[in-house]
Amino acid sequence: MSTCFNFFTSSIGRKIVVAVTGLLLFLFCLVHLGGNMLIFVGQEAFNDYAYKLHHMLHGALIWIARVGLLGLAAAHVLATVSLVIQNKTAREPYHFQKTVRATLTSKLMPLSGLMVLFFIIFHILHFTVRLDALGTNDPSYQLDGGYFDAWQMVVDGFANHWVSIIYLISVFLLGLHLKHGFASLFQTLGLSSNKTRKHFEVASILLSLLIFVGFASIPVLVGFVGLYR
Ligand code: HEM
């Protein structure tokens, strides 16, 4: 019990919490991106995927995923905030970045993280809660047999160019956040050394580009190019 307590109160323990929760949140992004790419496969494929997501394990799976995601996001933010506070108040501050250079991206980490958090709230209100004001709460999306026309909802959602711009800026900031996040993660988990650092930097750039380009392709192609209009 006290070992566990010591782990969470130590700087390195909390740094590991930030790294592991960050990695799991990234895995969620990858899975979500994979599912979203079905938009380009077609209406039926995307709606079928959304239906299965909502009905697996008698509807319990989506709630397990939601609670898990909320827990991960809360642990990620709380551990980061407590490290920042400790860093500011300690006489001998804990150095976040001993070897990863303090680049512009690293300095922007709190801001990009906060903006991604705001985006997730907006995104949930947009496509999950379907707030009337955002125009995605049309009763005609409800199809026969308990199906929901999530594909049409997304296509209509991005028809509003302001919404597409918000998504583009947000996924750009998410990419920036991930780029530096990966570099720190590899270091915290002890994978990055002087010899391998360059390889991990390249891997960080490629993975964050994959997330940015993948998610951005939807507002660009569906919203601005008007692929399905
Ligand atoms: C252009 C990009 C995106 C599209 C088209 C998209 C699409 C969707 C849709 C349609 C839903 C509703 C799922 C449902 O209830 O059936 C959803 C939920 C969600 N998305 Fe995205 N998404 C995008 C980007 C992102 C990004 C970048 C993140 C995270 C950083 C994210 C995180 C979430 C979360 C947390 C939920 C809520 C899951 C739930 O509780 O139902 N999405 N997304």
Short mmCIF file of C-alpha atoms and ligand atoms in Angstrom, two decimals:
data_model
loop_
_atom_site.label_atom_id
_atom_site.label_comp_id
_atom_site.label_asym_id
_atom_site.label_seq_id
_atom_site.Cartn_x
_atom_site.Cartn_y
_atom_site.Cartn_z
CA MET A 1 0.00 0.00 0.00
CA SER A 2 2.73 2.47 1.00
CA THR A 3 4.80 1.42 -2.06
CA CYS A 4 1.81 2.29 -4.23
CA PHE A 5 1.37 5.62 -2.41
CA ASN A 6 5.09 6.40 -2.78
CA PHE A 7 4.88 5.63 -6.49
CA PHE A 8 2.05 8.10 -7.12
CA THR A 9 3.57 10.84 -4.96
CA SER A 10 7.02 10.55 -6.56
CA SER A 11 7.81 12.65 -9.64
CA ILE A 12 8.87 9.66 -11.68
CA GLY A 13 5.72 7.73 -10.67
CA ARG A 14 3.50 10.55 -11.90
CA LYS A 15 5.61 10.92 -15.05
CA ILE A 16 4.99 7.22 -15.76
CA VAL A 17 1.24 7.78 -15.20
CA VAL A 18 1.33 10.63 -17.77
CA ALA A 19 3.27 8.43 -20.23
CA VAL A 20 1.13 5.30 -19.92
CA THR A 21 -2.23 7.14 -19.97
CA GLY A 22 -0.97 9.21 -22.94
CA LEU A 23 -0.05 6.02 -24.79
CA LEU A 24 -3.49 4.49 -24.13
CA LEU A 25 -5.26 7.70 -25.25
CA PHE A 26 -3.17 7.61 -28.43
CA LEU A 27 -4.27 3.99 -29.03
CA PHE A 28 -7.89 5.17 -28.69
CA CYS A 29 -7.18 7.85 -31.34
CA LEU A 30 -5.77 5.19 -33.69
CA VAL A 31 -8.81 2.92 -33.25
CA HIS A 32 -11.19 5.90 -33.62
CA LEU A 33 -9.34 7.01 -36.76
CA GLY A 34 -9.62 3.50 -38.21
CA GLY A 35 -13.39 3.50 -37.57
CA ASN A 36 -13.76 7.01 -39.03
CA MET A 37 -12.01 6.00 -42.25
CA LEU A 38 -15.10 3.87 -42.96
CA ILE A 39 -16.76 7.18 -43.91
CA PHE A 40 -14.89 6.83 -47.21
CA VAL A 41 -15.92 3.18 -47.63
CA GLY A 42 -19.59 4.16 -47.64
CA GLN A 43 -22.74 4.99 -45.73
CA GLU A 44 -23.67 1.38 -44.95
CA ALA A 45 -20.19 0.39 -43.72
CA PHE A 46 -19.96 3.42 -41.42
CA ASN A 47 -23.49 3.08 -40.02
CA ASP A 48 -22.98 -0.64 -39.48
CA TYR A 49 -19.79 0.05 -37.53
CA ALA A 50 -21.54 2.71 -35.39
CA TYR A 51 -24.45 0.30 -34.76
CA LYS A 52 -22.11 -2.50 -33.61
CA LEU A 53 -20.20 -0.10 -31.37
CA HIS A 54 -23.44 0.87 -29.62
CA HIS A 55 -24.91 -2.63 -29.37
CA MET A 56 -21.97 -4.88 -28.50
CA LEU A 57 -22.26 -6.64 -25.10
CA HIS A 58 -25.92 -5.49 -25.01
CA GLY A 59 -24.84 -1.84 -25.15
CA ALA A 60 -22.37 -2.20 -22.25
CA LEU A 61 -19.17 -1.95 -24.34
CA ILE A 62 -19.60 1.71 -25.26
CA TRP A 63 -20.16 2.63 -21.60
CA ILE A 64 -17.12 0.61 -20.47
CA ALA A 65 -15.07 2.46 -23.14
CA ARG A 66 -16.51 5.85 -22.09
CA VAL A 67 -15.75 5.30 -18.37
CA GLY A 68 -12.26 3.98 -19.25
CA LEU A 69 -11.52 6.99 -21.50
CA LEU A 70 -12.75 9.46 -18.89
CA GLY A 71 -10.55 7.80 -16.23
CA LEU A 72 -7.51 7.88 -18.53
CA ALA A 73 -8.06 11.52 -19.50
CA ALA A 74 -8.56 12.53 -15.84
CA ALA A 75 -5.40 10.68 -14.69
CA HIS A 76 -3.40 12.19 -17.59
CA VAL A 77 -4.48 15.76 -16.78
CA LEU A 78 -4.22 15.44 -12.96
CA ALA A 79 -0.74 13.87 -13.03
CA THR A 80 0.45 16.55 -15.49
CA VAL A 81 -1.00 19.42 -13.46
CA SER A 82 0.54 18.11 -10.23
CA LEU A 83 3.96 17.82 -11.94
CA VAL A 84 3.69 21.38 -13.26
CA ILE A 85 2.72 22.69 -9.79
CA GLN A 86 5.58 20.77 -8.17
CA ASN A 87 7.96 22.04 -10.82
CA LYS A 88 6.95 25.64 -10.08
CA THR A 89 7.03 25.42 -6.28
CA ALA A 90 9.91 23.03 -5.48
CA ARG A 91 13.22 24.48 -4.40
CA GLU A 92 14.87 21.93 -6.62
CA PRO A 93 12.40 21.65 -9.48
CA TYR A 94 11.81 18.34 -11.17
CA HIS A 95 12.98 18.71 -14.74
CA PHE A 96 10.41 17.51 -17.23
CA GLN A 97 12.90 17.48 -20.04
CA LYS A 98 16.40 16.54 -19.11
CA THR A 99 17.46 15.46 -22.57
CA VAL A 100 14.53 16.16 -24.89
CA ARG A 101 15.27 19.69 -26.07
CA ALA A 102 12.85 22.44 -25.02
CA THR A 103 11.44 23.12 -28.48
CA LEU A 104 8.49 25.34 -29.35
CA THR A 105 6.27 22.21 -29.36
CA SER A 106 7.37 21.29 -25.83
CA LYS A 107 6.65 24.83 -24.60
CA LEU A 108 3.20 24.63 -26.20
CA MET A 109 2.34 21.32 -24.45
CA PRO A 110 0.02 22.81 -21.76
CA LEU A 111 -1.75 25.02 -24.31
CA SER A 112 -2.15 22.30 -26.97
CA GLY A 113 -3.32 19.84 -24.27
CA LEU A 114 -5.91 22.32 -23.00
CA MET A 115 -7.15 23.08 -26.52
CA VAL A 116 -7.51 19.33 -27.25
CA LEU A 117 -9.55 19.01 -24.05
CA PHE A 118 -11.87 21.85 -25.18
CA PHE A 119 -12.12 20.22 -28.60
CA ILE A 120 -13.17 16.86 -27.09
CA ILE A 121 -15.95 18.62 -25.12
CA PHE A 122 -17.12 20.40 -28.32
CA HIS A 123 -16.85 17.14 -30.32
CA ILE A 124 -18.95 15.16 -27.80
CA LEU A 125 -21.62 17.92 -27.81
CA HIS A 126 -21.52 17.84 -31.63
CA PHE A 127 -21.72 14.12 -32.49
CA THR A 128 -22.56 12.23 -29.27
CA VAL A 129 -24.96 14.58 -27.42
CA ARG A 130 -26.03 16.12 -30.78
CA LEU A 131 -26.78 19.55 -29.43
CA ASP A 132 -29.62 21.18 -31.40
CA ALA A 133 -27.61 24.37 -31.92
CA LEU A 134 -24.92 22.39 -33.78
CA GLY A 135 -27.44 21.05 -36.29
CA THR A 136 -26.77 17.33 -35.85
CA ASN A 137 -29.92 16.48 -33.89
CA ASP A 138 -32.23 15.93 -36.85
CA PRO A 139 -34.88 13.20 -36.14
CA SER A 140 -34.57 12.03 -39.77
CA TYR A 141 -31.16 10.50 -38.90
CA GLN A 142 -33.09 7.80 -37.05
CA LEU A 143 -33.47 4.85 -39.46
CA ASP A 144 -35.58 1.68 -39.33
CA GLY A 145 -34.43 -1.31 -37.25
CA GLY A 146 -32.75 0.78 -34.55
CA TYR A 147 -30.11 2.04 -37.01
CA PHE A 148 -28.83 5.59 -36.87
CA ASP A 149 -27.54 7.45 -39.94
CA ALA A 150 -24.23 8.50 -38.37
CA TRP A 151 -22.68 8.84 -41.86
CA GLN A 152 -25.21 11.49 -42.97
CA MET A 153 -24.85 13.25 -39.62
CA VAL A 154 -21.07 13.54 -40.12
CA VAL A 155 -21.44 14.66 -43.76
CA ASP A 156 -23.99 17.33 -42.73
CA GLY A 157 -21.87 18.30 -39.71
CA PHE A 158 -18.86 19.16 -41.88
CA ALA A 159 -20.97 21.02 -44.45
CA ASN A 160 -20.66 23.93 -42.02
CA HIS A 161 -17.23 25.35 -42.90
CA TRP A 162 -16.76 26.94 -39.47
CA VAL A 163 -17.15 23.51 -37.90
CA SER A 164 -14.64 22.06 -40.39
CA ILE A 165 -12.16 24.83 -39.50
CA ILE A 166 -12.54 24.09 -35.76
CA TYR A 167 -11.82 20.40 -36.44
CA LEU A 168 -8.80 21.21 -38.63
CA ILE A 169 -7.20 23.52 -36.05
CA SER A 170 -7.94 21.01 -33.26
CA VAL A 171 -6.44 18.00 -35.01
CA PHE A 172 -3.39 20.11 -35.91
CA LEU A 173 -2.94 20.92 -32.19
CA LEU A 174 -3.53 17.25 -31.35
CA GLY A 175 -0.73 16.36 -33.80
CA LEU A 176 1.62 18.89 -32.17
CA HIS A 177 0.73 17.57 -28.71
CA LEU A 178 1.38 14.00 -29.79
CA LYS A 179 4.68 14.81 -31.53
CA HIS A 180 6.27 16.05 -28.32
CA GLY A 181 4.28 13.57 -26.20
CA PHE A 182 5.85 10.63 -28.02
CA ALA A 183 9.38 11.97 -27.63
CA SER A 184 8.85 12.38 -23.84
CA LEU A 185 7.08 9.02 -23.56
CA PHE A 186 9.95 7.08 -25.12
CA GLN A 187 12.32 8.85 -22.78
CA THR A 188 10.22 8.32 -19.61
CA LEU A 189 9.84 4.62 -20.37
CA GLY A 190 13.63 4.42 -20.78
CA LEU A 191 13.51 3.43 -24.44
CA SER A 192 15.33 6.44 -25.82
CA SER A 193 19.12 6.69 -25.48
CA ASN A 194 21.70 8.91 -27.20
CA LYS A 195 22.01 6.23 -29.90
CA THR A 196 18.30 5.67 -30.54
CA ARG A 197 16.96 9.19 -29.93
CA LYS A 198 17.03 10.16 -33.62
CA HIS A 199 14.97 7.05 -34.56
CA PHE A 200 12.40 7.82 -31.89
CA GLU A 201 12.19 11.44 -33.05
CA VAL A 202 11.43 10.23 -36.59
CA ALA A 203 8.84 7.74 -35.21
CA SER A 204 7.21 10.59 -33.19
CA ILE A 205 6.92 12.76 -36.31
CA LEU A 206 5.49 9.92 -38.43
CA LEU A 207 2.92 8.82 -35.82
CA SER A 208 1.70 12.35 -35.15
CA LEU A 209 1.52 13.04 -38.90
CA LEU A 210 -0.58 9.89 -39.34
CA ILE A 211 -3.06 11.15 -36.74
CA PHE A 212 -3.14 14.70 -38.15
CA VAL A 213 -3.45 13.74 -41.84
CA GLY A 214 -5.95 10.94 -41.10
CA PHE A 215 -8.36 13.04 -39.02
CA ALA A 216 -7.85 16.19 -41.16
CA SER A 217 -8.79 14.28 -44.32
CA ILE A 218 -12.43 14.18 -43.12
CA PRO A 219 -13.13 17.95 -42.75
CA VAL A 220 -11.01 18.60 -45.86
CA LEU A 221 -12.61 16.02 -48.20
CA VAL A 222 -16.11 15.87 -46.73
CA GLY A 223 -16.35 19.52 -45.63
CA PHE A 224 -14.35 21.66 -48.07
CA VAL A 225 -14.12 19.46 -51.18
CA GLY A 226 -17.75 18.38 -50.69
CA LEU A 227 -17.11 14.74 -51.67
CA TYR A 228 -20.66 13.63 -50.79
CA ARG A 229 -22.68 16.71 -51.72
C1 HEM B 1 -12.55 14.55 -38.18
C2 HEM B 1 -12.40 13.81 -37.17
C3 HEM B 1 -13.42 13.05 -36.37
C4 HEM B 1 -14.65 12.52 -36.73
C5 HEM B 1 -15.35 12.55 -38.06
C6 HEM B 1 -15.18 11.88 -35.53
C7 HEM B 1 -16.40 11.23 -35.46
C8 HEM B 1 -17.02 10.86 -34.28
C9 HEM B 1 -18.38 10.38 -34.17
C10 HEM B 1 -19.35 10.20 -35.34
C11 HEM B 1 -18.62 10.15 -32.87
C12 HEM B 1 -19.93 9.65 -32.24
C13 HEM B 1 -19.87 8.16 -32.09
C14 HEM B 1 -21.23 7.63 -31.70
O1 HEM B 1 -21.71 7.98 -30.64
O2 HEM B 1 -21.75 6.87 -32.50
C15 HEM B 1 -17.41 10.45 -32.13
C16 HEM B 1 -17.26 10.31 -30.76
C17 HEM B 1 -16.09 10.60 -30.08
N1 HEM B 1 -14.89 11.03 -30.61
FE1 HEM B 1 -14.58 11.49 -32.56
N2 HEM B 1 -14.28 12.02 -34.50
C18 HEM B 1 -13.19 12.74 -34.97
C19 HEM B 1 -12.06 13.12 -34.26
C20 HEM B 1 -11.82 12.82 -32.94
C21 HEM B 1 -10.61 13.11 -32.22
C22 HEM B 1 -9.38 13.79 -32.85
C23 HEM B 1 -10.77 12.67 -30.94
C24 HEM B 1 -9.83 12.72 -29.77
C25 HEM B 1 -8.85 13.51 -29.61
C26 HEM B 1 -12.11 12.11 -30.85
C27 HEM B 1 -12.67 11.60 -29.70
C28 HEM B 1 -13.98 11.18 -29.59
C29 HEM B 1 -14.61 10.84 -28.33
C30 HEM B 1 -13.95 10.86 -26.96
C31 HEM B 1 -15.94 10.48 -28.64
C32 HEM B 1 -17.05 10.10 -27.67
C33 HEM B 1 -17.29 8.64 -27.66
C34 HEM B 1 -18.65 8.41 -27.01
O3 HEM B 1 -18.75 8.59 -25.82
O4 HEM B 1 -19.57 8.07 -27.73
N3 HEM B 1 -12.71 12.21 -32.08
N4 HEM B 1 -16.45 10.88 -33.03
#
